[in-house]
PDB file of C-alpha atoms in Angstrom:
ATOM      1  CA  MET Z 426     100.964  59.115  83.258  1.00  0.00           C
ATOM      2  CA  LEU Z 427     104.868  60.148  82.691  1.00  0.00           C
ATOM      3  CA  THR Z 428     105.229  56.906  80.839  1.00  0.00           C
ATOM      4  CA  ARG Z 429     102.683  57.806  78.406  1.00  0.00           C
ATOM      5  CA  PHE Z 430     104.068  61.211  77.997  1.00  0.00           C
ATOM      6  CA  ARG Z 431     107.668  59.880  76.947  1.00  0.00           C
ATOM      7  CA  LYS Z 432     106.075  57.532  74.672  1.00  0.00           C
ATOM      8  CA  LEU Z 433     104.573  60.617  72.778  1.00  0.00           C
ATOM      9  CA  PRO Z 434     106.450  61.581  69.736  1.00  0.00           C
ATOM     10  CA  ILE Z 435     108.088  65.067  69.945  1.00  0.00           C
ATOM     11  CA  GLY Z 436     105.631  67.352  68.189  1.00  0.00           C
ATOM     12  CA  LYS Z 437     102.874  66.147  70.800  1.00  0.00           C
ATOM     13  CA  LYS Z 438     104.937  67.069  73.664  1.00  0.00           C
ATOM     14  CA  LEU Z 439     105.191  70.552  72.328  1.00  0.00           C
ATOM     15  CA  GLN Z 440     101.634  70.817  71.799  1.00  0.00           C
ATOM     16  CA  VAL Z 441     100.786  69.013  75.362  1.00  0.00           C
ATOM     17  CA  ILE Z 442     103.319  71.330  77.151  1.00  0.00           C
ATOM     18  CA  ASN Z 443     102.347  74.375  75.257  1.00  0.00           C
ATOM     19  CA  LEU Z 444      98.375  73.706  76.485  1.00  0.00           C
ATOM     20  CA  LEU Z 445      99.448  73.280  79.492  1.00  0.00           C
ATOM     21  CA  ILE Z 446     101.381  76.439  79.737  1.00  0.00           C
ATOM     22  CA  VAL Z 447      98.657  78.292  78.362  1.00  0.00           C
ATOM     23  CA  GLY Z 448      96.059  76.689  80.730  1.00  0.00           C
ATOM     24  CA  LEU Z 449      98.081  77.667  83.085  1.00  0.00           C
ATOM     25  CA  ILE Z 450      97.900  81.016  81.928  1.00  0.00           C
ATOM     26  CA  THR Z 451      94.431  81.572  81.775  1.00  0.00           C
ATOM     27  CA  LEU Z 452      93.873  80.137  85.046  1.00  0.00           C
ATOM     28  CA  LEU Z 453      96.253  82.638  86.840  1.00  0.00           C
ATOM     29  CA  THR Z 454      94.517  85.411  84.474  1.00  0.00           C
ATOM     30  CA  ILE Z 455      91.068  84.336  85.844  1.00  0.00           C
ATOM     31  CA  ILE Z 456      92.224  84.275  89.659  1.00  0.00           C
ATOM     32  CA  SER Z 457      93.690  87.728  89.346  1.00  0.00           C
ATOM     33  CA  LEU Z 458      90.327  88.951  87.639  1.00  0.00           C
ATOM     34  CA  CYS Z 459      88.640  87.602  90.668  1.00  0.00           C
ATOM     35  CA  PHE Z 460      90.704  89.009  93.214  1.00  0.00           C
ATOM     36  CA  TYR Z 461      90.404  92.521  90.844  1.00  0.00           C
ATOM     37  CA  MET Z 462      86.732  92.313  90.897  1.00  0.00           C
ATOM     38  CA  TYR Z 463      86.709  91.502  94.651  1.00  0.00           C
ATOM     39  CA  PHE Z 464      88.578  94.584  95.649  1.00  0.00           C
ATOM     40  CA  THR Z 465      87.116  96.676  93.135  1.00  0.00           C
ATOM     41  CA  LEU Z 466      83.907  96.121  94.760  1.00  0.00           C
ATOM     42  CA  ARG Z 467      85.402  96.783  97.956  1.00  0.00           C
ATOM     43  CA  ASP Z 468      86.513 100.141  97.375  1.00  0.00           C
ATOM     44  CA  ASP Z 469      83.766 101.140  95.644  1.00  0.00           C
ATOM     45  CA  TYR Z 470      81.376 100.426  98.653  1.00  0.00           C
ATOM     46  CA  GLN Z 471      84.003 102.118 100.608  1.00  0.00           C
ATOM     47  CA  ASN Z 472      83.959 105.110  98.279  1.00  0.00           C
ATOM     48  CA  LYS Z 473      80.321 105.097  98.629  1.00  0.00           C
ATOM     49  CA  SER Z 474      79.966 105.109 102.116  1.00  0.00           C
ATOM     50  CA  ASN Z 475      82.324 108.078 102.243  1.00  0.00           C
ATOM     51  CA  THR Z 476      79.940 109.932  99.646  1.00  0.00           C
ATOM     52  CA  LEU Z 477      77.219 108.624 102.011  1.00  0.00           C
ATOM     53  CA  SER Z 478      78.678 109.653 105.197  1.00  0.00           C
ATOM     54  CA  SER Z 479      79.772 113.193 104.284  1.00  0.00           C
ATOM     55  CA  LEU Z 480      76.638 114.128 102.757  1.00  0.00           C
ATOM     56  CA  LEU Z 481      75.077 112.857 106.443  1.00  0.00           C
ATOM     57  CA  ALA Z 482      77.563 115.270 108.034  1.00  0.00           C
ATOM     58  CA  GLU Z 483      76.525 118.024 106.260  1.00  0.00           C
ATOM     59  CA  ASN Z 484      72.716 117.562 106.935  1.00  0.00           C
ATOM     60  CA  VAL Z 485      73.450 116.795 110.669  1.00  0.00           C
ATOM     61  CA  THR Z 486      75.667 119.486 111.865  1.00  0.00           C
ATOM     62  CA  SER Z 487      72.960 122.146 112.613  1.00  0.00           C
ATOM     63  CA  ALA Z 488      71.098 119.368 114.105  1.00  0.00           C
ATOM     64  CA  LEU Z 489      74.014 118.306 116.651  1.00  0.00           C
ATOM     65  CA  MET Z 490      75.134 121.860 117.188  1.00  0.00           C
ATOM     66  CA  PHE Z 491      71.885 122.880 118.252  1.00  0.00           C
ATOM     67  CA  GLY Z 492      70.667 119.470 119.956  1.00  0.00           C
ATOM     68  CA  ASP Z 493      67.446 118.881 117.727  1.00  0.00           C
ATOM     69  CA  LYS Z 494      66.997 115.112 117.436  1.00  0.00           C
ATOM     70  CA  LYS Z 495      63.975 115.085 115.126  1.00  0.00           C
ATOM     71  CA  ALA Z 496      66.146 117.077 112.348  1.00  0.00           C
ATOM     72  CA  ALA Z 497      68.712 114.483 112.801  1.00  0.00           C
ATOM     73  CA  GLN Z 498      66.424 111.943 112.801  1.00  0.00           C
ATOM     74  CA  ASP Z 499      64.582 113.192 109.564  1.00  0.00           C
ATOM     75  CA  ALA Z 500      67.775 113.539 107.910  1.00  0.00           C
ATOM     76  CA  LEU Z 501      68.712 109.723 108.523  1.00  0.00           C
ATOM     77  CA  ALA Z 502      65.463 108.527 107.404  1.00  0.00           C
ATOM     78  CA  GLY Z 503      66.316 110.153 104.287  1.00  0.00           C
ATOM     79  CA  LEU Z 504      68.638 106.829 103.876  1.00  0.00           C
ATOM     80  CA  ARG Z 505      65.548 104.512 102.946  1.00  0.00           C
ATOM     81  CA  THR Z 506      65.996 104.955  99.839  1.00  0.00           C
ATOM     82  CA  VAL Z 507      69.192 103.374  99.381  1.00  0.00           C
ATOM     83  CA  ASP Z 508      68.982  99.691  99.458  1.00  0.00           C
ATOM     84  CA  TYR Z 509      72.561  98.639 100.831  1.00  0.00           C
ATOM     85  CA  VAL Z 510      72.108 100.902 103.848  1.00  0.00           C
ATOM     86  CA  THR Z 511      70.708  98.878 106.837  1.00  0.00           C
ATOM     87  CA  GLN Z 512      71.412 100.921 109.991  1.00  0.00           C
ATOM     88  CA  VAL Z 513      72.828 104.319 110.476  1.00  0.00           C
ATOM     89  CA  GLU Z 514      73.752 105.578 114.338  1.00  0.00           C
ATOM     90  CA  LEU Z 515      74.621 109.190 115.208  1.00  0.00           C
ATOM     91  CA  TYR Z 516      76.690 109.867 118.287  1.00  0.00           C
ATOM     92  CA  ASP Z 517      77.321 113.328 119.912  1.00  0.00           C
ATOM     93  CA  LYS Z 518      80.275 114.795 121.152  1.00  0.00           C
ATOM     94  CA  ALA Z 519      80.505 113.128 124.455  1.00  0.00           C
ATOM     95  CA  GLY Z 520      79.426 109.532 122.603  1.00  0.00           C
ATOM     96  CA  ASN Z 521      76.356 109.176 123.422  1.00  0.00           C
ATOM     97  CA  LEU Z 522      73.681 107.981 120.816  1.00  0.00           C
ATOM     98  CA  PHE Z 523      72.139 110.795 119.468  1.00  0.00           C
ATOM     99  CA  ALA Z 524      69.620 109.414 116.935  1.00  0.00           C
ATOM    100  CA  GLY Z 525      69.354 106.291 114.963  1.00  0.00           C
ATOM    101  CA  TYR Z 526      67.883 104.978 111.553  1.00  0.00           C
ATOM    102  CA  ALA Z 527      67.112 101.098 111.126  1.00  0.00           C
ATOM    103  CA  ARG Z 528      65.660  99.498 107.893  1.00  0.00           C
ATOM    104  CA  GLY Z 529      62.956  97.063 108.300  1.00  0.00           C
ATOM    105  CA  VAL Z 530      60.834  95.486 111.014  1.00  0.00           C
ATOM    106  CA  GLY Z 531      62.302  93.828 113.827  1.00  0.00           C
ATOM    107  CA  THR Z 532      65.768  94.779 113.324  1.00  0.00           C
ATOM    108  CA  PRO Z 533      67.378  96.029 116.134  1.00  0.00           C
ATOM    109  CA  ALA Z 534      67.213  99.513 116.929  1.00  0.00           C
ATOM    110  CA  TYR Z 535      71.135 100.456 117.356  1.00  0.00           C
ATOM    111  CA  PHE Z 536      74.048  97.747 116.345  1.00  0.00           C
ATOM    112  CA  ALA Z 537      77.153  99.509 117.306  1.00  0.00           C
ATOM    113  CA  PRO Z 538      79.993  96.605 118.396  1.00  0.00           C
ATOM    114  CA  PRO Z 539      80.404  96.193 122.009  1.00  0.00           C
ATOM    115  CA  ASN Z 540      83.557  98.027 122.724  1.00  0.00           C
ATOM    116  CA  PHE Z 541      82.788 100.928 120.002  1.00  0.00           C
ATOM    117  CA  ASP Z 542      84.370 104.473 121.129  1.00  0.00           C
ATOM    118  CA  PRO Z 543      83.251 107.234 118.949  1.00  0.00           C
ATOM    119  CA  ASN Z 544      85.860 109.247 120.568  1.00  0.00           C
ATOM    120  CA  ARG Z 545      88.416 107.437 118.989  1.00  0.00           C
ATOM    121  CA  TYR Z 546      87.657 108.382 115.337  1.00  0.00           C
ATOM    122  CA  GLN Z 547      89.306 111.879 113.854  1.00  0.00           C
ATOM    123  CA  GLN Z 548      88.093 113.725 111.020  1.00  0.00           C
ATOM    124  CA  ASP Z 549      88.748 111.094 108.270  1.00  0.00           C
ATOM    125  CA  ILE Z 550      86.303 108.241 107.692  1.00  0.00           C
ATOM    126  CA  ARG Z 551      87.312 104.514 108.371  1.00  0.00           C
ATOM    127  CA  PHE Z 552      86.098 101.473 106.609  1.00  0.00           C
ATOM    128  CA  GLY Z 553      85.753  99.913 110.218  1.00  0.00           C
ATOM    129  CA  SER Z 554      85.176  96.057 110.020  1.00  0.00           C
ATOM    130  CA  LEU Z 555      84.242  94.195 106.718  1.00  0.00           C
ATOM    131  CA  THR Z 556      82.533  91.169 106.831  1.00  0.00           C
ATOM    132  CA  PHE Z 557      81.615  89.038 104.415  1.00  0.00           C
ATOM    133  CA  ASN Z 558      77.543  90.221 104.137  1.00  0.00           C
ATOM    134  CA  SER Z 559      78.321  93.733 105.985  1.00  0.00           C
ATOM    135  CA  ALA Z 560      80.592  96.511 106.434  1.00  0.00           C
ATOM    136  CA  PHE Z 561      81.023  98.779 109.166  1.00  0.00           C
ATOM    137  CA  PRO Z 562      82.130 102.579 108.292  1.00  0.00           C
ATOM    138  CA  VAL Z 563      82.398 105.071 110.873  1.00  0.00           C
ATOM    139  CA  HIS Z 564      82.833 109.093 109.969  1.00  0.00           C
ATOM    140  CA  SER Z 565      83.403 111.925 112.313  1.00  0.00           C
ATOM    141  CA  ILE Z 566      81.515 115.233 111.972  1.00  0.00           C
ATOM    142  CA  ALA Z 567      84.081 118.052 112.375  1.00  0.00           C
ATOM    143  CA  PRO Z 568      82.629 121.336 110.726  1.00  0.00           C
ATOM    144  CA  ASP Z 569      85.321 123.470 112.022  1.00  0.00           C
ATOM    145  CA  ARG Z 570      87.807 120.746 113.106  1.00  0.00           C
ATOM    146  CA  GLU Z 571      86.207 120.365 116.290  1.00  0.00           C
ATOM    147  CA  ARG Z 572      84.615 117.162 116.449  1.00  0.00           C
ATOM    148  CA  ILE Z 573      80.882 117.525 117.365  1.00  0.00           C
ATOM    149  CA  GLY Z 574      79.640 113.922 116.454  1.00  0.00           C
ATOM    150  CA  THR Z 575      80.129 110.416 115.009  1.00  0.00           C
ATOM    151  CA  ILE Z 576      78.179 108.938 112.047  1.00  0.00           C
ATOM    152  CA  THR Z 577      78.486 104.606 112.177  1.00  0.00           C
ATOM    153  CA  MET Z 578      76.741 102.913 109.216  1.00  0.00           C
ATOM    154  CA  GLN Z 579      75.921  99.094 108.549  1.00  0.00           C
ATOM    155  CA  LEU Z 580      75.841  98.320 105.062  1.00  0.00           C
ATOM    156  CA  ASP Z 581      74.478  95.085 103.987  1.00  0.00           C
ATOM    157  CA  LEU Z 582      76.770  93.747 100.942  1.00  0.00           C
ATOM    158  CA  THR Z 583      75.211  90.408 100.365  1.00  0.00           C
ATOM    159  CA  ASP Z 584      73.257  91.384  96.937  1.00  0.00           C
ATOM    160  CA  ALA Z 585      76.741  92.882  95.695  1.00  0.00           C
ATOM    161  CA  TYR Z 586      78.037  89.468  96.671  1.00  0.00           C
ATOM    162  CA  VAL Z 587      75.812  87.612  94.947  1.00  0.00           C
ATOM    163  CA  LEU Z 588      76.303  89.602  91.938  1.00  0.00           C
ATOM    164  CA  LEU Z 589      80.419  89.114  92.080  1.00  0.00           C
ATOM    165  CA  GLY Z 590      79.772  85.577  92.487  1.00  0.00           C
ATOM    166  CA  TYR Z 591      77.860  85.231  89.373  1.00  0.00           C
ATOM    167  CA  GLN Z 592      80.682  87.064  87.430  1.00  0.00           C
ATOM    168  CA  VAL Z 593      83.356  84.776  89.120  1.00  0.00           C
ATOM    169  CA  ALA Z 594      81.192  81.595  87.988  1.00  0.00           C
ATOM    170  CA  ALA Z 595      80.831  83.244  84.497  1.00  0.00           C
ATOM    171  CA  LEU Z 596      84.639  83.791  84.280  1.00  0.00           C
ATOM    172  CA  LEU Z 597      85.208  80.146  85.375  1.00  0.00           C
ATOM    173  CA  LEU Z 598      82.868  78.768  82.770  1.00  0.00           C
ATOM    174  CA  ILE Z 599      84.530  80.637  80.002  1.00  0.00           C
ATOM    175  CA  GLY Z 600      88.017  79.668  81.345  1.00  0.00           C
ATOM    176  CA  LEU Z 601      86.568  76.005  81.572  1.00  0.00           C
ATOM    177  CA  ILE Z 602      85.518  76.009  77.897  1.00  0.00           C
ATOM    178  CA  GLY Z 603      88.632  77.918  76.319  1.00  0.00           C
ATOM    179  CA  ALA Z 604      90.460  75.043  78.374  1.00  0.00           C
ATOM    180  CA  ALA Z 605      88.272  72.295  76.590  1.00  0.00           C
ATOM    181  CA  LEU Z 606      88.878  73.454  73.122  1.00  0.00           C
TER     182      LEU Z 606
END
């Protein structure tokens, strides 16, 4: 390959070098766009879960304060309209399970990880663990700066990642077509 390059006239050598530089810049641009889209998607779901957790916290505060499990269960059941929320758990001040919601038949009733301690979370939201297809955000309920409960959610991100994969594939296809021209 190098001997073929050496035998080319100077004009062709400059064209080859120019094409390599443009191809490399295009590849780096596509890679940076893919990372940007991934982190934007992740931040978007973090913001969505923060908003949803805050709304839930407002809706279940009185139920937690007065020990009304039915009202808490009804508030959590309203999540059936949110497609990406698969499970939600509500813990009381002592860290005991107060109410829960699970989407679909055959879904385990509650999903908290084995070493989960709702008492260690403070007032802010934490985007707990994030795996390829799910997220585990946690939000403390503290109406007067005194924590009275904790909300945990499991978000199904499979559909979002499939769409992201299509977008990345389209970007790569555009890059390949651009490189071929």
